[in-house]
CSV table of C-alpha atoms in Angstrom, one decimal:
chain,number,residue,atom,x,y,z
A,167,UNK,CA,11.1,4.7,12.5
A,168,UNK,CA,9.7,4.3,16.0
A,169,UNK,CA,6.0,4.0,16.6
A,170,UNK,CA,6.0,6.7,19.3
A,171,UNK,CA,2.3,6.5,20.3
A,172,UNK,CA,2.8,2.8,21.2
A,173,UNK,CA,5.6,3.6,23.7
A,174,UNK,CA,5.0,3.4,27.5
A,175,UNK,CA,5.8,6.6,29.4
A,176,UNK,CA,9.1,5.3,30.7
A,177,UNK,CA,10.1,4.2,27.2
A,178,UNK,CA,9.3,7.7,25.9
A,179,UNK,CA,11.5,9.1,28.6
A,180,UNK,CA,14.3,6.9,27.5
A,181,UNK,CA,13.9,8.1,23.9
A,182,UNK,CA,13.8,11.8,24.9
A,183,UNK,CA,16.9,11.4,27.2
A,184,UNK,CA,18.7,9.4,24.5
A,185,UNK,CA,18.2,12.4,22.1
A,186,UNK,CA,19.9,14.7,24.6
A,187,UNK,CA,16.8,16.4,25.8
A,188,UNK,CA,15.6,16.9,29.4
A,189,UNK,CA,13.2,14.3,30.9
A,190,UNK,CA,10.3,16.7,31.5
A,191,UNK,CA,9.9,17.0,27.7
A,192,UNK,CA,8.6,13.4,27.7
A,193,UNK,CA,5.5,14.4,29.6
A,194,UNK,CA,4.8,17.2,27.2
A,195,UNK,CA,5.1,14.8,24.2
A,196,UNK,CA,3.0,12.1,25.9
A,197,UNK,CA,0.2,14.6,26.6
A,198,UNK,CA,0.2,15.9,23.0
A,199,UNK,CA,0.0,12.3,21.7
A,200,UNK,CA,-2.9,11.6,24.1
A,201,UNK,CA,-4.7,14.7,22.8
A,202,UNK,CA,-4.5,13.2,19.3
A,203,UNK,CA,-1.7,15.4,17.9
A,204,UNK,CA,-1.2,14.4,14.3
A,205,UNK,CA,2.3,15.8,13.8
A,206,UNK,CA,5.2,16.9,15.9
A,207,UNK,CA,4.9,20.4,14.5
A,208,UNK,CA,1.5,20.6,16.3
A,209,UNK,CA,3.2,20.3,19.6
A,210,UNK,CA,3.5,24.0,20.2
A,211,UNK,CA,5.5,24.0,23.5
A,212,UNK,CA,8.3,21.8,22.1
A,213,UNK,CA,11.6,23.4,21.0
A,214,UNK,CA,12.2,23.2,17.3
A,215,UNK,CA,15.2,20.9,17.6
A,216,UNK,CA,13.2,18.4,19.6
A,217,UNK,CA,10.3,18.4,17.1
A,218,UNK,CA,12.9,17.9,14.3
A,219,UNK,CA,14.5,15.0,16.3
A,220,UNK,CA,11.2,13.3,16.7
A,221,UNK,CA,10.2,13.8,13.1
A,222,UNK,CA,13.4,12.2,12.0
A,223,UNK,CA,13.2,9.2,14.2
A,224,UNK,CA,9.4,8.5,14.9
A,225,UNK,CA,6.0,8.4,13.3
A,226,UNK,CA,2.5,9.0,14.6
A,227,UNK,CA,-0.2,6.5,13.9
A,228,UNK,CA,-3.3,8.0,12.5
A,229,UNK,CA,-6.9,6.9,11.6
A,230,UNK,CA,-8.2,9.0,8.8
A,231,UNK,CA,-11.9,9.0,8.1
A,232,UNK,CA,-12.5,7.3,4.7
A,233,UNK,CA,-16.3,7.0,5.2
A,234,UNK,CA,-18.7,8.0,8.0
A,235,UNK,CA,-22.3,6.8,8.5
A,236,UNK,CA,-24.7,8.2,11.0
A,237,UNK,CA,-27.9,6.4,12.0
A,238,UNK,CA,-31.1,8.3,11.6
A,239,UNK,CA,-32.7,6.3,14.4
A,240,UNK,CA,-30.3,6.5,17.3
A,241,UNK,CA,-27.3,8.6,16.2
A,242,UNK,CA,-24.9,5.6,16.2
A,243,UNK,CA,-21.9,6.5,14.1
A,244,UNK,CA,-19.9,4.1,12.1
A,245,UNK,CA,-16.4,4.9,10.7
A,246,UNK,CA,-14.3,3.3,8.0
A,247,UNK,CA,-10.8,4.5,8.9
A,248,UNK,CA,-7.7,4.4,6.6
A,249,UNK,CA,-4.5,3.6,8.5
A,250,UNK,CA,-0.9,4.9,7.6
A,251,UNK,CA,-0.3,1.9,5.3
A,252,UNK,CA,-3.7,2.2,3.5
A,253,UNK,CA,-5.4,-0.6,5.3
A,254,UNK,CA,-9.0,-0.1,6.4
A,255,UNK,CA,-10.7,-0.8,9.7
A,256,UNK,CA,-14.1,-0.1,11.2
A,257,UNK,CA,-15.1,1.6,14.4
A,258,UNK,CA,-18.5,2.3,15.9
A,259,UNK,CA,-19.5,5.0,18.4
A,260,UNK,CA,-22.7,4.6,20.4
A,261,UNK,CA,-24.5,7.2,22.5
A,262,UNK,CA,-26.0,6.2,25.8
A,263,UNK,CA,-27.4,8.2,28.8
A,264,UNK,CA,-24.2,7.5,30.7
A,265,UNK,CA,-21.9,8.8,27.9
A,266,UNK,CA,-20.3,7.6,24.7
A,267,UNK,CA,-19.1,4.1,24.0
A,268,UNK,CA,-16.7,3.1,21.3
A,269,UNK,CA,-16.3,-0.3,19.7
A,270,UNK,CA,-12.7,-0.6,18.4
A,271,UNK,CA,-11.0,-3.0,16.0
A,272,UNK,CA,-7.9,-4.9,17.0
A,273,UNK,CA,-6.9,-6.4,13.7
A,274,UNK,CA,-7.4,-5.8,9.9
A,275,UNK,CA,-9.7,-8.7,9.2
A,276,UNK,CA,-9.9,-11.8,11.3
A,277,UNK,CA,-8.5,-15.4,11.2
A,278,UNK,CA,-11.3,-17.0,13.3
A,279,UNK,CA,-13.8,-17.7,10.5
A,280,UNK,CA,-17.1,-17.5,12.5
A,281,UNK,CA,-19.8,-18.2,10.0
A,282,UNK,CA,-22.2,-15.4,11.2
A,283,UNK,CA,-19.5,-12.6,11.1
A,284,UNK,CA,-18.8,-10.3,8.1
A,285,UNK,CA,-15.3,-9.5,9.2
A,286,UNK,CA,-13.9,-13.0,8.7
A,287,UNK,CA,-15.4,-13.3,5.2
A,288,UNK,CA,-12.9,-10.6,4.0
A,289,UNK,CA,-9.9,-12.5,5.2
A,290,UNK,CA,-7.0,-11.4,7.4
A,291,UNK,CA,-4.3,-8.8,6.7
A,292,UNK,CA,-2.5,-8.0,10.0
A,293,UNK,CA,-2.8,-7.1,13.6
A,294,UNK,CA,-3.1,-3.5,14.8
A,295,UNK,CA,-0.4,-1.8,16.9
A,296,UNK,CA,-1.4,-0.4,20.3
A,297,UNK,CA,-1.2,3.1,18.7
A,298,UNK,CA,-3.6,2.2,15.9
A,299,UNK,CA,-6.2,1.0,18.5
A,300,UNK,CA,-5.7,4.3,20.4
A,301,UNK,CA,-6.0,6.3,17.1
A,302,UNK,CA,-9.5,5.1,16.6
A,303,UNK,CA,-10.6,6.6,19.9
A,304,UNK,CA,-8.8,9.8,19.4
A,305,UNK,CA,-10.1,10.3,15.8
A,306,UNK,CA,-13.7,9.5,16.7
A,307,UNK,CA,-13.6,11.8,19.8
A,308,UNK,CA,-12.1,14.6,17.7
A,309,UNK,CA,-14.6,14.3,14.9
A,310,UNK,CA,-17.7,14.1,17.2
A,311,UNK,CA,-16.2,16.7,19.7
A,312,UNK,CA,-17.1,14.3,22.6
A,313,UNK,CA,-15.2,12.5,25.3
A,314,UNK,CA,-15.3,8.7,24.9
A,315,UNK,CA,-15.9,7.2,28.3
A,316,UNK,CA,-16.3,3.4,27.5
A,317,UNK,CA,-14.4,1.1,25.3
A,318,UNK,CA,-15.4,-2.3,23.8
A,319,UNK,CA,-12.8,-4.4,22.0
A,320,UNK,CA,-15.3,-6.1,19.9
A,321,UNK,CA,-14.8,-4.7,16.4
A,322,UNK,CA,-12.8,-6.3,13.6
A,323,UNK,CA,-10.4,-9.0,14.7
A,324,UNK,CA,-9.8,-11.2,17.8
A,325,UNK,CA,-8.2,-9.2,20.6
A,326,UNK,CA,-6.5,-12.2,22.2
A,327,UNK,CA,-4.9,-13.2,18.9
A,328,UNK,CA,-3.2,-9.8,19.1
A,329,UNK,CA,-2.3,-10.3,22.7
A,330,UNK,CA,0.8,-8.2,23.3
A,331,UNK,CA,-0.4,-5.1,21.4
A,332,UNK,CA,-3.8,-5.3,23.1
A,333,UNK,CA,-2.1,-5.5,26.6
A,334,UNK,CA,0.0,-2.5,25.7
A,335,UNK,CA,-3.1,-0.6,24.5
A,336,UNK,CA,-4.9,-1.3,27.7
A,337,UNK,CA,-2.1,0.0,29.8
A,338,UNK,CA,-1.7,3.1,27.6
A,339,UNK,CA,-5.4,4.0,27.4
A,340,UNK,CA,-5.9,3.7,31.2
A,341,UNK,CA,-2.7,5.7,32.0
A,342,UNK,CA,-3.4,8.9,34.1
A,343,UNK,CA,-1.1,10.8,31.8
A,344,UNK,CA,-3.0,9.6,28.7
A,345,UNK,CA,-6.8,9.2,28.0
A,346,UNK,CA,-7.2,7.9,31.5
A,347,UNK,CA,-10.2,5.6,30.7
A,348,UNK,CA,-10.4,3.2,33.7
A,349,UNK,CA,-10.3,-0.5,33.2
A,350,UNK,CA,-13.9,-0.8,34.7
A,351,UNK,CA,-15.0,1.1,31.6
A,352,UNK,CA,-13.4,-1.4,29.2
A,353,UNK,CA,-14.8,-4.7,27.8
A,354,UNK,CA,-12.6,-7.2,26.0
A,355,UNK,CA,-14.4,-9.7,23.8
A,356,UNK,CA,-12.9,-13.1,22.7
A,357,UNK,CA,-14.1,-16.1,20.7
A,358,UNK,CA,-12.4,-18.3,23.3
A,359,UNK,CA,-8.6,-18.7,22.9
A,360,UNK,CA,-8.2,-20.6,26.2
A,361,UNK,CA,-4.5,-20.2,26.9
A,362,UNK,CA,-4.8,-16.4,26.4
A,363,UNK,CA,-7.7,-16.2,28.8
A,364,UNK,CA,-5.4,-17.6,31.5
A,365,UNK,CA,-2.6,-15.1,30.4
A,366,UNK,CA,-5.1,-12.2,30.6
A,367,UNK,CA,-6.2,-13.4,34.1
A,368,UNK,CA,-2.6,-13.0,35.4
A,369,UNK,CA,-2.8,-9.2,34.9
A,370,UNK,CA,-5.9,-9.0,37.1
A,371,UNK,CA,-7.3,-6.1,35.2
A,372,UNK,CA,-10.6,-4.7,36.4
A,373,UNK,CA,-12.0,-4.9,32.8
A,374,UNK,CA,-15.0,-7.1,31.8
A,375,UNK,CA,-14.2,-10.3,29.9
A,376,UNK,CA,-16.9,-11.0,27.3
A,377,UNK,CA,-16.8,-14.4,25.7
A,378,UNK,CA,-18.5,-15.1,22.4
A,379,UNK,CA,-20.2,-18.4,23.1
A,380,UNK,CA,-23.1,-18.6,20.6
A,381,UNK,CA,-23.9,-22.2,21.2
A,382,UNK,CA,-24.4,-24.5,24.3
A,383,UNK,CA,-22.7,-27.7,22.9
A,384,UNK,CA,-19.6,-28.6,20.9
A,385,UNK,CA,-21.5,-29.8,17.8
A,386,UNK,CA,-23.4,-26.6,17.2
A,387,UNK,CA,-20.5,-24.3,18.2
A,388,UNK,CA,-18.0,-26.1,16.0
A,389,UNK,CA,-20.3,-25.7,13.0
A,390,UNK,CA,-20.4,-21.9,13.5
A,391,UNK,CA,-17.1,-21.2,15.3
A,392,UNK,CA,-14.0,-23.1,14.1
A,393,UNK,CA,-12.1,-22.1,17.2
A,394,UNK,CA,-14.2,-24.6,19.1
A,395,UNK,CA,-12.5,-27.5,17.4
A,396,UNK,CA,-9.2,-26.4,19.0
A,397,UNK,CA,-10.6,-25.3,22.4
A,398,UNK,CA,-13.8,-27.3,23.1
A,399,UNK,CA,-16.6,-25.8,25.1
A,400,UNK,CA,-15.7,-27.7,28.3
A,401,UNK,CA,-12.2,-26.2,28.3
A,402,UNK,CA,-13.6,-22.7,27.6
A,403,UNK,CA,-16.1,-22.8,30.4
A,404,UNK,CA,-13.5,-24.1,32.8
A,405,UNK,CA,-11.2,-21.2,31.8
A,406,UNK,CA,-14.0,-18.8,32.5
A,407,UNK,CA,-14.6,-20.2,35.9
A,408,UNK,CA,-10.9,-20.0,36.7
A,409,UNK,CA,-10.8,-16.5,35.3
A,410,UNK,CA,-13.5,-15.5,37.9
A,411,UNK,CA,-11.6,-17.2,40.7
A,412,UNK,CA,-8.4,-15.4,39.8
A,413,UNK,CA,-9.7,-11.9,39.1
A,414,UNK,CA,-13.0,-11.8,41.0
A,415,UNK,CA,-14.6,-10.3,37.8
A,416,UNK,CA,-17.9,-11.5,36.5
A,417,UNK,CA,-17.7,-13.0,33.0
A,418,UNK,CA,-20.1,-11.9,30.3
A,419,UNK,CA,-21.2,-14.2,27.5
A,420,UNK,CA,-22.3,-13.1,24.0
A,421,UNK,CA,-24.9,-15.4,22.4
A,422,UNK,CA,-26.1,-14.6,18.9
A,423,UNK,CA,-29.7,-15.7,18.5
A,424,UNK,CA,-30.0,-17.5,15.2
A,425,UNK,CA,-33.4,-18.7,14.1
A,426,UNK,CA,-33.6,-22.5,14.0
A,427,UNK,CA,-29.9,-23.0,14.8
A,428,UNK,CA,-29.3,-22.2,18.5
A,429,UNK,CA,-32.5,-20.7,19.9
A,430,UNK,CA,-34.6,-23.7,20.8
A,431,UNK,CA,-35.8,-24.5,24.4
A,432,UNK,CA,-33.4,-27.4,24.3
A,433,UNK,CA,-30.5,-25.0,23.6
A,434,UNK,CA,-31.6,-22.8,26.4
A,435,UNK,CA,-31.7,-25.7,28.9
A,436,UNK,CA,-28.3,-26.9,27.8
A,437,UNK,CA,-26.9,-23.4,28.2
A,438,UNK,CA,-28.4,-23.0,31.7
A,439,UNK,CA,-26.8,-26.3,32.8
A,440,UNK,CA,-23.5,-25.3,31.2
A,441,UNK,CA,-23.3,-22.0,33.0
A,442,UNK,CA,-24.9,-23.0,36.3
A,443,UNK,CA,-23.1,-21.8,39.3
A,444,UNK,CA,-20.8,-19.4,37.3
A,445,UNK,CA,-21.0,-15.7,38.2
A,446,UNK,CA,-21.9,-14.4,34.7
A,447,UNK,CA,-24.3,-12.5,32.6
A,448,UNK,CA,-25.6,-13.5,29.1
A,449,UNK,CA,-26.1,-11.0,26.4
A,450,UNK,CA,-28.5,-12.4,23.8
A,451,UNK,CA,-28.0,-10.7,20.4
A,452,UNK,CA,-30.4,-11.1,17.5
A,453,UNK,CA,-28.0,-12.1,14.7
A,454,UNK,CA,-27.2,-9.5,12.1
A,455,UNK,CA,-28.0,-10.2,8.4
A,456,UNK,CA,-24.7,-10.7,6.6
A,457,UNK,CA,-24.3,-11.0,2.8
A,458,UNK,CA,-23.6,-14.6,1.9
A,459,UNK,CA,-25.3,-16.0,4.9
A,460,UNK,CA,-28.8,-17.4,5.3
A,461,UNK,CA,-28.9,-16.8,9.0
A,462,UNK,CA,-32.0,-15.0,10.3
A,463,UNK,CA,-32.5,-13.4,13.8
A,464,UNK,CA,-34.7,-15.3,16.2
A,465,UNK,CA,-38.3,-14.2,16.7
A,466,UNK,CA,-39.1,-11.9,19.7
A,467,UNK,CA,-41.1,-14.7,21.4
A,468,UNK,CA,-38.1,-17.0,21.1
A,469,UNK,CA,-35.8,-14.4,22.6
A,470,UNK,CA,-38.2,-13.9,25.6
A,471,UNK,CA,-38.6,-17.7,26.1
A,472,UNK,CA,-34.8,-18.1,26.1
A,473,UNK,CA,-34.4,-15.5,28.8
A,474,UNK,CA,-37.1,-17.2,30.9
A,475,UNK,CA,-35.5,-20.6,30.7
A,476,UNK,CA,-32.1,-19.2,31.7
A,477,UNK,CA,-33.7,-17.4,34.7
A,478,UNK,CA,-34.8,-20.9,36.0
A,479,UNK,CA,-31.1,-21.6,36.4
A,480,UNK,CA,-30.5,-18.3,38.2
A,481,UNK,CA,-28.7,-16.9,35.2
A,482,UNK,CA,-29.3,-13.2,34.3
A,483,UNK,CA,-29.8,-12.6,30.6
A,484,UNK,CA,-30.8,-9.6,28.6
A,485,UNK,CA,-31.5,-9.1,24.9
A,486,UNK,CA,-29.2,-6.5,23.5
A,487,UNK,CA,-30.8,-3.4,22.0
A,488,UNK,CA,-30.0,-3.1,18.3
A,489,UNK,CA,-28.2,0.1,17.5
A,490,UNK,CA,-27.4,1.5,14.1
A,491,UNK,CA,-29.5,-1.0,12.2
A,492,UNK,CA,-29.9,1.3,9.2
A,493,UNK,CA,-26.1,1.6,8.8
A,494,UNK,CA,-25.1,-2.0,9.3
A,495,UNK,CA,-23.3,-1.1,12.5
A,496,UNK,CA,-22.0,-4.6,13.2
A,497,UNK,CA,-18.3,-4.7,12.2
A,498,UNK,CA,-16.9,-6.0,8.9
A,499,UNK,CA,-19.8,-5.0,6.6
A,500,UNK,CA,-18.7,-1.4,5.7
A,501,UNK,CA,-15.1,-2.5,4.9
A,502,UNK,CA,-16.4,-5.4,2.8
A,503,UNK,CA,-18.8,-3.2,0.9
A,504,UNK,CA,-16.2,-0.5,0.3
A,505,UNK,CA,-13.7,-3.1,-1.1
A,506,UNK,CA,-16.4,-4.7,-3.4
A,507,UNK,CA,-17.2,-1.2,-4.7
A,508,UNK,CA,-13.6,-0.7,-5.7
A,509,UNK,CA,-12.3,1.2,-2.6
A,510,UNK,CA,-8.5,0.8,-2.0
């Protein structure tokens, strides 16, 4: 069976023509898929024989709501979605003055093993298809009756470890015939798979590359992020500098503030020197509490001092506002709890 929602427009045309149907039907099908149609029977303007042809040769990826949590404080919504094969993923929708942003998953679980992340503690099952990433946006928009305008690939999984499917997703979601969400409204987060950063740069997408750094030196980073043992911090920062030179796009760095681990004045000074001269922005994130970890978020005074030290190196840094704190909105926790409670 063909994963029809993962097809590019020209591939869909080939499929339609190959079935003996006129080319213009491809546009109708593509538009229905982009609207989130859940079955070929829902595509009302298709002739019956085309709907039957598609039903016999293709399937539509879906993201069914297994559980939904809504924050009492800021209306952040967290979904646990069940996929066609029964696997679970998490997705978060955040409301801002400029519109709705969605944080999507790119894998079921994660291989990277970062010690402060709940997702990796549940192991890794598989990567998502482009259509399964799209399905999260469509399902959330349909449920909330809103238009999602911004996308962050920062949910479960490492996007660059699912490179081909993520590239396909990016092209599909930005297609004028599809959801038409521009690249400038998309952020892709990575823990630092250096060769894939260079591959991504070749596409010269106008998206924002967000690098999960979380430490200013190899010793500290390797203790919390195993990927650093393969791609040391010097290689990663060089790749980020090269990425800016190739694309002209400012790089964003994520830095989880962990009390007593990476939030000292010395760490801030090291980080300032490491990023000096690079066109970048640093997002400081008070670390989330994760079951099985003793990590605690840095005190507010530490966060402010960290920002002040980075400003001495002409590096802009902000402390990310915590959203959905009452529903554990950081990815990985809802799926893990659901599994431990006996969900299948």
